[in-house]
Amino acid sequence: MTIPWHDVEKIDPLALSEARLQLHYAIQFLAAPAAALAVPLADLGHTSLSWETIQGSPVFVSQPMPAEMPLRVALHPLTLTVLLLSNTGDPFASYPLAGQTMTAGLEWLKTHLAERGAEAEKVAWLSYPADFPPHALGEGSPFADPEGLPLAALVAYYAKTAPLLQTIALPRRGASPLRIWPHHFDMAVLIQPQPQQFIGVGLSPGDHYYAQPYWYVSAYPYPQPEPFPPLPEPAFWHTQDWLGAVLTGSALKGRDPQIELPTFLETAISMSEGWFQP
């Protein structure tokens, strides 16, 4: 399933916050069982998600979980449906979240995990720092009807960003796999040019810094001193709490994202790599 850019452009990026929060809470059904049951990784990558296509539709997918019958958990973001996948990638159970609470969904999930021979009693919601976004879903309210949410527009950001990161960021030296992180819900690649040098490249669907999707490139340790070199318009430098080059979704209105976005990523990554040169 191809999601066209016009699904992004026809909706104001600032109108995607509720869809983003519904999805952010929904992907916890993938992160929680993986955190408890998947093979642990030092960087917590076992809690991260991948972006895949199942039966022609884009889905978020958990890391594999060993069990008597191994499985993964997926989320169909356009319908807010949790899917259980066999080790061959075939869905064998589904749970539409609309009208259901987090508690009810977790009970359904644990029941099916136990049926597959997994240690379902170990599964619990992940504990995050205070910057995890609050929402009524966390207080027992049910998930919304996906028909009333601009999910296709939000999902298009992920669908269009994934191949760009695969072609622009992944070939870089020391690049991690493409991952979606359940804490901030960002899709990112972490580049490590040298030991103790990192460049994060990704898409945030929005947060307390920007209430809309945005792309970022952030080098760490942060380069000094200012002023920082100019970025291609309409990108800019973010300097509150973290330093990085940022391009917001609304800044692409009236521009060609198929040109502007790759240019931004290539320029900002190359600039960051240059800071680490001896």
XYZ file of N, CA and C in Angstrom:
834
model
N 0.845 -1.197 0.000
C 0.000 0.000 0.000
C 0.876 1.241 0.000
N 0.709 2.099 -1.002
C 1.471 3.334 -1.095
C 0.638 4.490 -0.568
N 1.213 5.241 0.357
C 0.520 6.403 0.913
C 1.094 7.653 0.259
N 0.329 8.354 -0.568
C 0.879 9.492 -1.327
C 1.165 10.696 -0.442
N 2.086 11.533 -0.918
C 2.424 12.733 -0.170
C 1.226 13.646 0.006
N 0.276 13.604 -0.939
C -0.853 14.534 -0.792
C -1.709 14.203 0.432
N -1.586 12.963 0.972
C -2.265 12.669 2.235
C -1.622 13.436 3.379
N -0.335 13.754 3.224
C 0.348 14.587 4.203
C -0.048 16.043 4.003
N -0.004 16.491 2.773
C -0.135 17.910 2.473
C -1.543 18.451 2.669
N -2.564 17.592 2.564
C -3.926 18.110 2.634
C -4.407 18.343 4.062
N -3.601 17.935 5.061
C -3.986 18.124 6.463
C -2.884 18.904 7.171
N -3.281 19.921 7.907
C -2.341 20.731 8.676
C -1.583 19.834 9.648
N -0.238 19.852 9.623
C 0.522 19.019 10.572
C 0.162 19.286 12.026
N -0.289 20.497 12.333
C -0.652 20.824 13.714
C -1.953 20.152 14.138
N -2.678 19.544 13.181
C -3.942 18.878 13.488
C -3.768 17.372 13.724
N -2.524 16.923 13.835
C -2.267 15.488 13.942
C -1.994 15.022 15.368
N -2.084 15.919 16.338
C -1.671 15.573 17.702
C -2.481 14.419 18.294
N -3.805 14.439 18.148
C -4.618 13.378 18.745
C -4.350 12.035 18.077
N -4.208 12.026 16.748
C -3.866 10.783 16.061
C -2.521 10.257 16.551
N -1.574 11.160 16.730
C -0.256 10.766 17.209
C -0.318 10.142 18.602
N -1.103 10.740 19.495
C -1.203 10.211 20.858
C -1.907 8.857 20.882
N -2.953 8.699 20.078
C -3.629 7.408 20.009
C -2.657 6.314 19.547
N -1.852 6.614 18.530
C -0.886 5.636 18.045
C 0.240 5.407 19.049
N 0.663 6.468 19.709
C 1.751 6.352 20.679
C 1.367 5.394 21.811
N 0.144 5.512 22.278
C -0.312 4.588 23.322
C -0.540 3.192 22.743
N -0.997 3.113 21.495
C -1.269 1.807 20.894
C 0.004 0.991 20.697
N 1.132 1.639 20.389
C 2.351 0.853 20.166
C 2.912 0.289 21.468
N 2.371 0.717 22.600
C 2.822 0.123 23.863
C 2.427 -1.352 23.949
N 1.399 -1.760 23.169
C 1.031 -3.174 23.127
C 2.105 -4.006 22.422
N 2.999 -3.361 21.681
C 4.101 -4.046 21.027
C 5.349 -4.010 21.911
N 5.591 -2.851 22.524
C 6.808 -2.678 23.313
C 6.776 -3.481 24.608
N 5.608 -3.525 25.266
C 5.527 -4.184 26.572
C 5.878 -5.672 26.512
N 5.272 -6.465 25.625
C 5.652 -7.884 25.598
C 7.085 -8.106 25.135
N 7.567 -7.262 24.202
C 8.950 -7.425 23.749
C 9.936 -7.123 24.874
N 9.638 -6.090 25.677
C 10.521 -5.756 26.797
C 10.639 -6.914 27.770
N 9.552 -7.659 27.941
C 9.543 -8.764 28.910
C 10.045 -10.074 28.325
N 9.829 -10.297 27.017
C 10.026 -11.632 26.466
C 11.097 -11.740 25.391
N 11.401 -10.640 24.678
C 12.399 -10.708 23.611
C 13.805 -10.807 24.193
N 14.737 -11.262 23.379
C 16.131 -11.358 23.813
C 16.632 -9.945 24.116
N 17.071 -9.672 25.357
C 17.430 -8.300 25.725
C 18.690 -7.808 25.030
N 18.691 -6.518 24.675
C 19.845 -5.856 24.079
C 20.278 -4.720 24.988
N 21.568 -4.444 25.027
C 22.090 -3.431 25.947
C 21.538 -2.048 25.657
N 21.260 -1.756 24.377
C 20.740 -0.431 24.016
C 19.216 -0.370 24.052
N 18.581 -1.407 24.620
C 17.122 -1.527 24.699
C 16.473 -1.679 23.323
N 17.277 -2.049 22.343
C 16.731 -2.235 21.000
C 15.678 -3.322 20.921
N 15.650 -4.232 21.900
C 14.629 -5.289 21.886
C 13.234 -4.727 22.134
N 13.147 -3.482 22.663
C 11.836 -2.853 22.852
C 11.408 -2.035 21.637
N 12.308 -1.867 20.676
C 12.010 -1.026 19.519
C 11.150 -1.766 18.508
N 10.607 -1.012 17.566
C 9.717 -1.555 16.542
C 10.358 -1.412 15.172
N 9.913 -2.238 14.262
C 10.307 -2.092 12.867
C 9.099 -1.639 12.054
N 9.374 -1.168 10.846
C 8.338 -0.689 9.933
C 8.284 -1.671 8.774
N 7.164 -2.349 8.607
C 7.061 -3.402 7.608
C 5.731 -3.308 6.862
N 5.604 -4.147 5.850
C 4.356 -4.262 5.112
C 3.815 -5.674 5.299
N 2.608 -5.773 5.824
C 1.958 -7.071 6.034
C 0.660 -7.069 5.234
N 0.555 -8.037 4.344
C -0.642 -8.165 3.499
C -0.977 -6.831 2.823
N 0.048 -6.149 2.344
C -0.131 -4.935 1.565
C -0.336 -3.668 2.364
N -0.301 -3.747 3.696
C -0.544 -2.571 4.530
C 0.668 -2.285 5.418
N 0.966 -0.998 5.670
C 2.074 -0.662 6.554
C 1.722 -0.971 7.999
N 2.677 -1.527 8.735
C 2.446 -1.885 10.135
C 3.704 -1.607 10.954
N 3.494 -1.325 12.236
C 4.572 -1.322 13.209
C 4.680 -2.748 13.752
N 5.904 -3.261 13.902
C 6.086 -4.650 14.326
C 7.117 -4.718 15.437
N 6.829 -5.528 16.454
C 7.752 -5.714 17.576
C 8.913 -6.612 17.173
N 9.893 -6.706 18.078
C 10.965 -7.682 17.915
C 10.415 -9.085 18.201
N 11.053 -10.129 17.673
C 10.565 -11.503 17.884
C 10.608 -11.900 19.359
N 9.637 -12.707 19.755
C 9.554 -13.192 21.132
C 9.590 -14.717 21.158
N 10.612 -15.276 21.797
C 10.674 -16.741 21.913
C 9.487 -17.267 22.723
N 8.980 -18.391 22.313
C 7.899 -19.073 23.034
C 7.804 -20.476 22.452
N 6.888 -21.277 22.971
C 6.686 -22.594 22.369
C 6.330 -22.435 20.900
N 5.559 -21.382 20.597
C 5.252 -21.006 19.221
C 5.650 -19.535 19.077
N 6.875 -19.247 18.579
C 7.392 -17.872 18.532
C 6.442 -16.941 17.783
N 6.465 -15.687 18.191
C 5.549 -14.727 17.599
C 6.115 -13.325 17.686
N 5.457 -12.405 16.978
C 5.681 -10.971 17.106
C 4.314 -10.301 17.230
N 4.322 -9.098 17.763
C 3.094 -8.319 17.882
C 3.203 -7.135 16.934
N 2.122 -6.837 16.240
C 2.121 -5.739 15.271
C 0.934 -4.824 15.527
N 1.026 -3.629 14.961
C -0.086 -2.680 15.010
C -0.365 -2.187 13.605
N -1.614 -2.385 13.164
C -2.062 -1.782 11.905
C -2.489 -0.357 12.241
N -1.682 0.652 11.856
C -1.944 2.004 12.343
C -3.156 2.681 11.731
N -3.571 2.277 10.556
C -4.711 2.934 9.915
C -6.040 2.496 10.518
N -6.041 1.329 11.178
C -7.280 0.830 11.791
C -7.171 0.688 13.303
N -6.019 1.030 13.874
C -5.777 0.856 15.308
C -6.101 -0.577 15.745
N -5.499 -1.527 15.031
C -5.729 -2.937 15.320
C -4.426 -3.620 15.694
N -4.420 -4.297 16.847
C -3.273 -5.084 17.264
C -3.346 -6.443 16.567
N -2.208 -6.878 16.025
C -2.126 -8.154 15.328
C -1.088 -9.032 15.998
N -1.346 -10.317 16.058
C -0.348 -11.281 16.480
C 0.130 -12.024 15.239
N 1.456 -12.079 15.068
C 2.049 -12.674 13.880
C 2.809 -13.937 14.248
N 2.666 -14.965 13.442
C 3.447 -16.185 13.630
C 4.888 -15.925 13.216
N 5.759 -16.917 13.408
C 7.158 -16.722 13.033
C 7.349 -16.634 11.530
N 6.313 -16.922 10.758
C 6.377 -16.737 9.305
C 5.822 -15.377 8.881
N 5.354 -14.576 9.861
C 4.835 -13.249 9.547
C 3.360 -13.214 9.223
N 2.668 -14.325 9.415
C 1.237 -14.378 9.102
C 0.405 -14.018 10.331
N -0.568 -13.102 10.187
C -1.438 -12.778 11.330
C -2.317 -13.977 11.697
N -2.424 -14.254 12.998
C -3.301 -15.343 13.434
C -4.329 -14.874 14.466
N -4.242 -13.624 14.928
C -5.244 -13.072 15.840
C -5.204 -11.557 15.723
N -6.341 -10.906 15.970
C -6.394 -9.447 15.867
C -7.315 -8.887 16.941
N -7.045 -7.624 17.305
C -7.814 -6.983 18.364
C -7.990 -5.501 18.012
N -9.141 -5.114 17.464
C -9.381 -3.690 17.191
C -9.447 -2.914 18.504
N -8.671 -1.850 18.601
C -8.598 -1.088 19.845
C -9.741 -0.093 20.023
N -10.426 0.280 18.957
C -11.499 1.279 19.063
C -12.521 0.864 20.112
N -12.761 1.751 21.067
C -13.726 1.483 22.121
C -13.194 0.648 23.264
N -11.952 0.209 23.176
C -11.350 -0.629 24.219
C -10.354 0.188 25.042
N -10.109 -0.227 26.263
C -9.160 0.449 27.129
C -7.793 -0.240 27.071
N -6.780 0.433 27.585
C -5.454 -0.164 27.670
C -5.492 -1.439 28.508
N -6.236 -1.419 29.595
C -6.318 -2.580 30.489
C -6.947 -3.778 29.791
N -8.058 -3.541 29.094
C -8.723 -4.635 28.391
C -7.823 -5.204 27.303
N -7.135 -4.320 26.590
C -6.241 -4.781 25.532
C -5.090 -5.609 26.066
N -4.558 -5.217 27.216
C -3.454 -5.967 27.795
C -3.907 -7.357 28.239
N -5.113 -7.462 28.780
C -5.630 -8.773 29.179
C -5.794 -9.677 27.961
N -6.316 -9.128 26.864
C -6.440 -9.906 25.623
C -5.074 -10.382 25.163
N -4.107 -9.470 25.177
C -2.766 -9.797 24.708
C -2.135 -10.894 25.558
N -2.226 -10.762 26.861
C -1.603 -11.741 27.740
C -2.256 -13.117 27.601
N -3.562 -13.134 27.369
C -4.250 -14.413 27.159
C -3.685 -15.136 25.938
N -3.510 -14.402 24.854
C -3.007 -15.024 23.622
C -1.535 -15.374 23.736
N -0.765 -14.564 24.457
C 0.639 -14.910 24.662
C 0.759 -16.213 25.442
N -0.058 -16.363 26.461
C -0.030 -17.594 27.251
C -0.398 -18.800 26.396
N -1.352 -18.627 25.496
C -1.764 -19.722 24.620
C -0.633 -20.160 23.698
N 0.306 -19.236 23.401
C 1.451 -19.570 22.554
C 2.621 -20.126 23.365
N 2.424 -20.262 24.667
C 3.490 -20.798 25.506
C 4.473 -19.767 25.988
N 4.134 -18.483 25.876
C 5.008 -17.413 26.365
C 4.728 -17.146 27.842
N 5.680 -16.541 28.529
C 5.532 -16.222 29.944
C 4.764 -14.906 30.087
N 3.485 -14.969 29.832
C 2.652 -13.781 29.761
C 2.602 -13.007 31.068
N 2.782 -13.705 32.190
C 2.696 -13.028 33.492
C 3.813 -11.998 33.675
N 4.860 -12.064 32.869
C 5.961 -11.100 32.961
C 5.645 -9.776 32.265
N 4.611 -9.743 31.447
C 4.338 -8.569 30.611
C 3.673 -7.475 31.434
N 4.243 -6.283 31.368
C 3.686 -5.105 32.054
C 4.055 -3.873 31.239
N 3.302 -2.800 31.443
C 3.598 -1.562 30.723
C 4.990 -1.071 31.075
N 5.677 -0.514 30.094
C 6.996 0.040 30.343
C 6.890 1.297 31.193
N 7.897 1.538 31.994
C 7.963 2.746 32.816
C 8.870 3.751 32.116
N 8.337 4.954 31.868
C 9.084 5.981 31.150
C 9.311 7.202 32.040
N 10.295 8.044 31.688
C 10.446 9.327 32.390
C 9.214 10.199 32.221
N 9.225 11.327 32.914
C 8.043 12.193 32.968
C 7.689 12.826 31.628
N 8.581 12.729 30.626
C 8.272 13.363 29.347
C 7.385 12.495 28.454
N 6.998 11.299 28.929
C 6.028 10.520 28.146
C 4.708 11.284 28.138
N 4.091 11.470 26.975
C 2.937 12.384 26.901
C 1.711 11.865 27.656
N 1.133 12.687 28.513
C -0.092 12.274 29.207
C -1.283 12.259 28.261
N -2.250 11.396 28.557
C -3.470 11.311 27.744
C -4.515 10.566 28.550
N -5.778 10.797 28.221
C -6.870 10.120 28.922
C -6.799 8.602 28.776
N -6.137 8.115 27.722
C -5.976 6.666 27.568
C -5.240 6.066 28.758
N -4.308 6.810 29.310
C -3.574 6.332 30.459
C -4.373 6.337 31.744
N -5.548 6.966 31.695
C -6.425 7.031 32.878
C -7.648 6.141 32.733
N -7.669 5.315 31.704
C -8.774 4.368 31.557
C -9.771 4.683 30.468
N -9.579 5.775 29.722
C -10.498 6.082 28.618
C -10.253 5.127 27.456
N -11.285 4.875 26.650
C -11.119 3.955 25.521
C -10.455 4.628 24.321
N -9.919 3.816 23.446
C -9.363 4.313 22.198
C -10.476 4.878 21.311
N -10.106 5.840 20.491
C -11.055 6.492 19.603
C -11.353 5.626 18.386
N -12.420 5.990 17.689
C -12.745 5.360 16.406
C -11.736 5.858 15.379
N -10.993 4.959 14.733
C -9.984 5.419 13.770
C -10.570 6.202 12.605
N -11.845 5.995 12.318
C -12.477 6.723 11.217
C -12.502 8.228 11.477
N -12.436 8.622 12.741
C -12.486 10.043 13.067
C -11.123 10.680 13.245
N -10.059 9.962 12.918
C -8.708 10.466 13.106
C -7.973 10.554 11.764
N -7.108 11.548 11.588
C -6.326 11.668 10.341
C -5.110 10.748 10.354
N -5.360 9.456 10.556
C -4.268 8.514 10.703
C -3.461 8.351 9.421
N -4.130 8.383 8.267
C -3.406 8.191 7.005
C -2.364 9.275 6.799
N -2.704 10.516 7.165
C -1.752 11.611 7.003
C -0.550 11.420 7.913
N -0.788 11.009 9.160
C 0.320 10.816 10.086
C 1.181 9.626 9.662
N 0.525 8.532 9.282
C 1.260 7.342 8.876
C 2.102 7.614 7.633
N 1.649 8.536 6.785
C 2.412 8.863 5.589
C 3.787 9.422 5.931
N 3.908 10.122 7.037
C 5.223 10.619 7.441
C 6.193 9.455 7.660
N 5.731 8.411 8.330
C 6.585 7.246 8.545
C 6.861 6.524 7.217
N 5.824 6.377 6.414
C 5.962 5.645 5.157
C 6.940 6.328 4.211
N 6.971 7.652 4.207
C 7.864 8.374 3.318
C 9.261 8.537 3.910
N 9.356 8.518 5.236
C 10.658 8.703 5.873
C 11.482 7.428 5.853
N 10.849 6.276 6.024
C 11.586 5.009 6.128
C 12.536 4.788 4.951
N 12.082 4.888 3.695
C 13.030 4.648 2.597
C 14.122 5.701 2.505
N 13.841 6.937 2.918
C 14.877 7.970 2.902
C 15.975 7.648 3.909
N 15.594 7.222 5.104
C 16.598 6.862 6.092
C 17.383 5.631 5.637
N 16.717 4.725 4.955
C 17.397 3.525 4.485
C 18.437 3.845 3.414
N 18.160 4.836 2.582
C 19.086 5.159 1.493
C 20.102 6.234 1.880
N 19.759 7.111 2.826
C 20.643 8.230 3.170
C 21.432 7.961 4.443
N 20.791 7.408 5.477
C 21.458 7.233 6.775
C 22.080 5.855 6.954
N 21.379 4.793 6.563
C 21.873 3.442 6.824
C 23.227 3.134 6.186
N 23.556 3.660 4.982
C 24.871 3.342 4.408
C 26.036 4.012 5.127
N 25.759 4.949 6.039
C 26.834 5.634 6.740
C 27.590 4.684 7.664
N 28.843 5.014 7.901
C 29.679 4.205 8.780
C 29.093 4.171 10.193
N 28.993 2.972 10.749
C 28.520 2.824 12.119
C 27.033 3.049 12.295
N 26.238 2.868 11.241
C 24.790 3.105 11.344
C 24.087 1.919 11.988
N 23.137 2.226 12.861
C 22.307 1.200 13.498
C 21.198 0.776 12.549
N 20.458 -0.276 12.889
C 19.237 -0.562 12.133
C 18.229 0.580 12.267
N 17.302 0.646 11.333
C 16.204 1.604 11.415
C 15.239 1.122 12.491
N 14.997 1.963 13.492
C 14.158 1.563 14.613
C 13.117 2.626 14.933
N 12.002 2.188 15.501
C 10.978 3.093 16.024
C 10.941 2.855 17.525
N 11.140 3.915 18.281
C 11.297 3.791 19.724
C 9.999 4.096 20.449
N 9.577 3.221 21.372
C 8.260 3.388 22.002
C 8.186 4.536 22.998
N 9.322 5.038 23.467
C 9.289 6.153 24.424
C 8.861 7.447 23.742
N 9.575 7.820 22.676
C 9.266 9.080 21.984
C 8.530 8.864 20.662
N 8.362 7.601 20.250
C 7.647 7.263 19.022
C 8.376 7.791 17.785
N 9.683 7.981 17.889
C 10.445 8.472 16.745
C 10.997 7.305 15.931
N 11.099 7.523 14.622
C 11.730 6.582 13.702
C 13.136 7.115 13.441
N 14.165 6.315 13.742
C 15.508 6.885 13.710
C 16.572 5.851 13.371
N 17.679 6.379 12.887
C 18.927 5.640 12.714
C 19.979 6.366 13.540
N 20.772 5.619 14.292
C 21.856 6.202 15.075
C 23.168 5.859 14.393
N 23.883 6.897 13.961
C 25.175 6.727 13.286
C 26.286 6.952 14.308
N 27.268 6.070 14.307
C 28.405 6.203 15.216
C 29.696 6.230 14.391
N 30.121 7.436 13.970
C 31.315 7.533 13.111
C 32.582 7.025 13.801
N 32.698 7.308 15.092
C 33.833 6.888 15.902
C 33.302 6.552 17.304
N 34.103 5.841 18.126
C 33.656 5.593 19.507
C 33.310 6.895 20.222
N 32.210 6.885 20.939
C 31.734 8.034 21.710
C 31.295 9.209 20.841
N 31.041 8.961 19.564
C 30.493 9.981 18.665
C 29.196 9.447 18.072
N 28.139 10.259 18.101
C 26.824 9.782 17.676
C 26.102 10.853 16.861
N 25.388 10.403 15.853
C 24.523 11.288 15.067
C 23.164 10.612 14.968
N 22.163 11.202 15.583
C 20.805 10.688 15.489
C 20.090 11.326 14.316
N 19.491 10.505 13.475
C 18.794 10.984 12.277
C 17.405 10.375 12.275
N 16.380 11.199 12.283
C 15.066 10.582 12.333
C 13.894 11.510 12.150
N 12.735 10.925 12.390
C 11.444 11.605 12.325
C 10.786 11.515 13.693
N 10.369 12.647 14.225
C 9.493 12.655 15.398
C 8.085 12.978 14.917
N 7.059 12.263 15.404
C 5.695 12.590 14.994
C 5.158 13.832 15.697
N 5.980 14.403 16.597
C 5.554 15.561 17.381
C 5.798 15.288 18.855
N 6.012 16.342 19.615
C 6.276 16.201 21.045
C 6.058 17.547 21.720
N 6.601 17.710 22.952
C 6.381 18.961 23.658
C 7.236 20.098 23.113
N 8.167 19.790 22.217
C 8.933 20.844 21.558
C 8.178 21.382 20.341
N 7.647 20.477 19.543
C 6.927 20.858 18.324
C 5.670 19.994 18.232
N 4.530 20.633 18.166
C 3.246 19.913 18.141
C 2.895 19.480 16.727
N 3.857 18.948 16.034
C 3.676 18.489 14.660
C 4.847 17.582 14.315
N 4.736 16.783 13.261
C 5.871 15.964 12.852
C 7.057 16.828 12.428
N 8.256 16.329 12.722
C 9.461 17.027 12.269
C 10.600 16.032 12.113
N 11.530 16.377 11.231
C 12.737 15.580 11.014
C 13.890 16.253 11.729
N 14.833 15.461 12.198
C 15.948 16.015 12.948
C 17.240 15.278 12.620
N 18.335 15.997 12.783
C 19.679 15.427 12.745
C 20.419 16.050 13.916
N 20.849 15.225 14.872
C 21.447 15.735 16.095
C 22.746 15.002 16.397
N 23.851 15.743 16.467
C 25.160 15.162 16.762
C 25.458 15.282 18.256
N 26.137 14.259 18.792
C 26.522 14.290 20.195
C 27.894 13.632 20.346
N 28.847 14.216 21.062
C 28.736 15.463 21.840
C 28.429 16.674 20.965
N 27.688 17.626 21.550
C 27.287 18.793 20.798
C 28.505 19.616 20.388
N 28.540 20.041 19.119
C 29.671 20.844 18.662
C 29.636 22.247 19.264
N 30.811 22.794 19.474
C 30.965 24.155 19.981
C 32.091 24.807 19.180
N 32.128 26.089 19.038
C 31.135 27.038 19.561
C 30.157 27.444 18.470
N 29.204 28.281 18.857
C 28.341 28.919 17.885
C 29.135 30.042 17.214
N 28.705 30.626 16.095
C 27.455 30.317 15.404
C 27.579 29.037 14.571
N 26.451 28.367 14.395
C 26.432 27.158 13.598
C 26.258 27.524 12.133
N 26.762 26.703 11.246
C 26.662 27.015 9.816
C 25.206 27.027 9.355
N 24.913 27.775 8.299
C 23.533 27.862 7.830
C 23.029 26.533 7.274
N 21.750 26.289 7.489
C 21.077 25.112 6.951
C 20.256 25.511 5.731
N 19.972 24.558 4.850
C 19.118 24.884 3.707
C 17.715 25.257 4.187
N 17.198 26.359 3.697
C 15.837 26.754 4.080
C 14.854 25.671 3.665
N 13.808 25.473 4.486
C 13.382 26.198 5.686
C 13.809 25.520 6.998
N 14.898 24.751 6.988
C 15.377 24.092 8.203
C 16.002 25.120 9.147
N 16.149 24.745 10.407
C 16.717 25.654 11.400
C 17.381 24.830 12.497
N 18.116 25.523 13.376
C 18.786 24.876 14.497
C 17.897 24.901 15.734
N 17.731 23.742 16.345
C 17.046 23.651 17.627
C 18.114 23.651 18.717
N 17.931 24.475 19.769
C 18.957 24.602 20.803
C 18.419 24.429 22.224
N 17.122 24.177 22.401
C 16.563 24.009 23.746
C 16.697 22.561 24.200
N 17.483 22.294 25.232
C 17.701 20.976 25.838
C 18.561 20.050 24.983
N 18.491 20.172 23.685
C 19.335 19.377 22.799
C 19.633 20.212 21.554
N 20.679 19.860 20.870
C 21.092 20.607 19.683
C 20.895 19.753 18.447
N 20.232 20.306 17.454
C 20.061 19.562 16.217
C 19.448 20.406 15.128
N 19.640 19.939 13.908
C 18.989 20.548 12.754
C 17.569 20.005 12.661
N 16.598 20.872 12.415
C 15.186 20.490 12.426
C 14.493 21.021 11.174
N 13.610 20.197 10.654
C 12.731 20.594 9.545
C 11.330 20.144 9.916
N 10.413 21.069 10.081
C 9.047 20.720 10.489
C 8.165 20.404 9.280
N 7.104 19.643 9.558
C 6.164 19.314 8.496
C 5.523 20.535 7.884
N 5.141 21.507 8.715
C 4.474 22.698 8.187
C 5.409 23.530 7.317
N 6.722 23.429 7.548
C 7.673 24.197 6.748
C 7.730 23.710 5.307
N 7.236 22.487 5.064
C 7.258 21.951 3.704
C 6.018 22.314 2.899
N 5.070 23.001 3.525
C 3.875 23.412 2.790
C 4.270 24.270 1.596
N 3.769 23.901 0.428
C 4.070 24.651 -0.784
C 5.417 24.324 -1.397
N 6.142 23.387 -0.807
C 7.439 22.963 -1.325
C 7.369 21.512 -1.776
N 8.371 21.058 -2.490
C 8.409 19.679 -2.957
C 9.166 18.830 -1.938
N 8.473 18.031 -1.129
C 9.166 17.249 -0.091
C 10.121 16.215 -0.659
N 9.891 15.776 -1.879
C 10.771 14.779 -2.473
C 12.130 15.365 -2.829
N 12.224 16.692 -2.843
C 13.500 17.371 -3.055
C 14.018 17.951 -1.750
N 13.152 18.648 -1.036
C 13.563 19.371 0.171
C 14.036 18.435 1.283
N 13.317 17.340 1.500
C 13.635 16.464 2.619
C 14.964 15.729 2.431
N 15.219 15.094 1.272
C 16.540 14.472 1.097
C 17.680 15.479 1.178
N 17.456 16.675 0.646
C 18.492 17.706 0.715
C 18.810 18.063 2.160
N 17.758 18.226 2.969
C 17.965 18.531 4.385
C 18.749 17.421 5.082
N 18.341 16.179 4.893
C 18.994 15.064 5.580
C 20.448 14.921 5.150
N 20.699 14.959 3.842
C 22.071 14.829 3.347
C 22.956 15.946 3.884
N 22.460 17.187 3.838
C 23.257 18.330 4.274
C 23.552 18.263 5.767
N 22.525 18.001 6.570
C 22.695 18.013 8.020
C 23.570 16.851 8.494
N 23.433 15.676 7.868
C 24.281 14.543 8.253
C 25.735 14.829 7.893
N 25.968 15.320 6.679
C 27.341 15.629 6.259
C 27.957 16.694 7.150
N 27.166 17.682 7.528
C 27.639 18.734 8.422
C 28.033 18.140 9.779
N 27.204 17.230 10.292
C 27.485 16.605 11.581
C 28.729 15.725 11.511
N 28.866 14.985 10.420
C 30.067 14.161 10.247
C 31.315 15.023 10.213
N 31.208 16.200 9.602
C 32.338 17.099 9.509
C 32.815 17.598 10.867
N 31.896 17.740 11.822
C 32.282 18.187 13.163
C 33.181 17.166 13.853
N 33.041 15.897 13.469
C 33.809 14.845 14.138
C 35.121 14.536 13.446
N 35.424 15.229 12.352
C 36.680 14.976 11.671
C 37.852 15.483 12.504
N 38.956 14.729 12.566
C 40.127 15.166 13.357
C 40.770 16.411 12.774
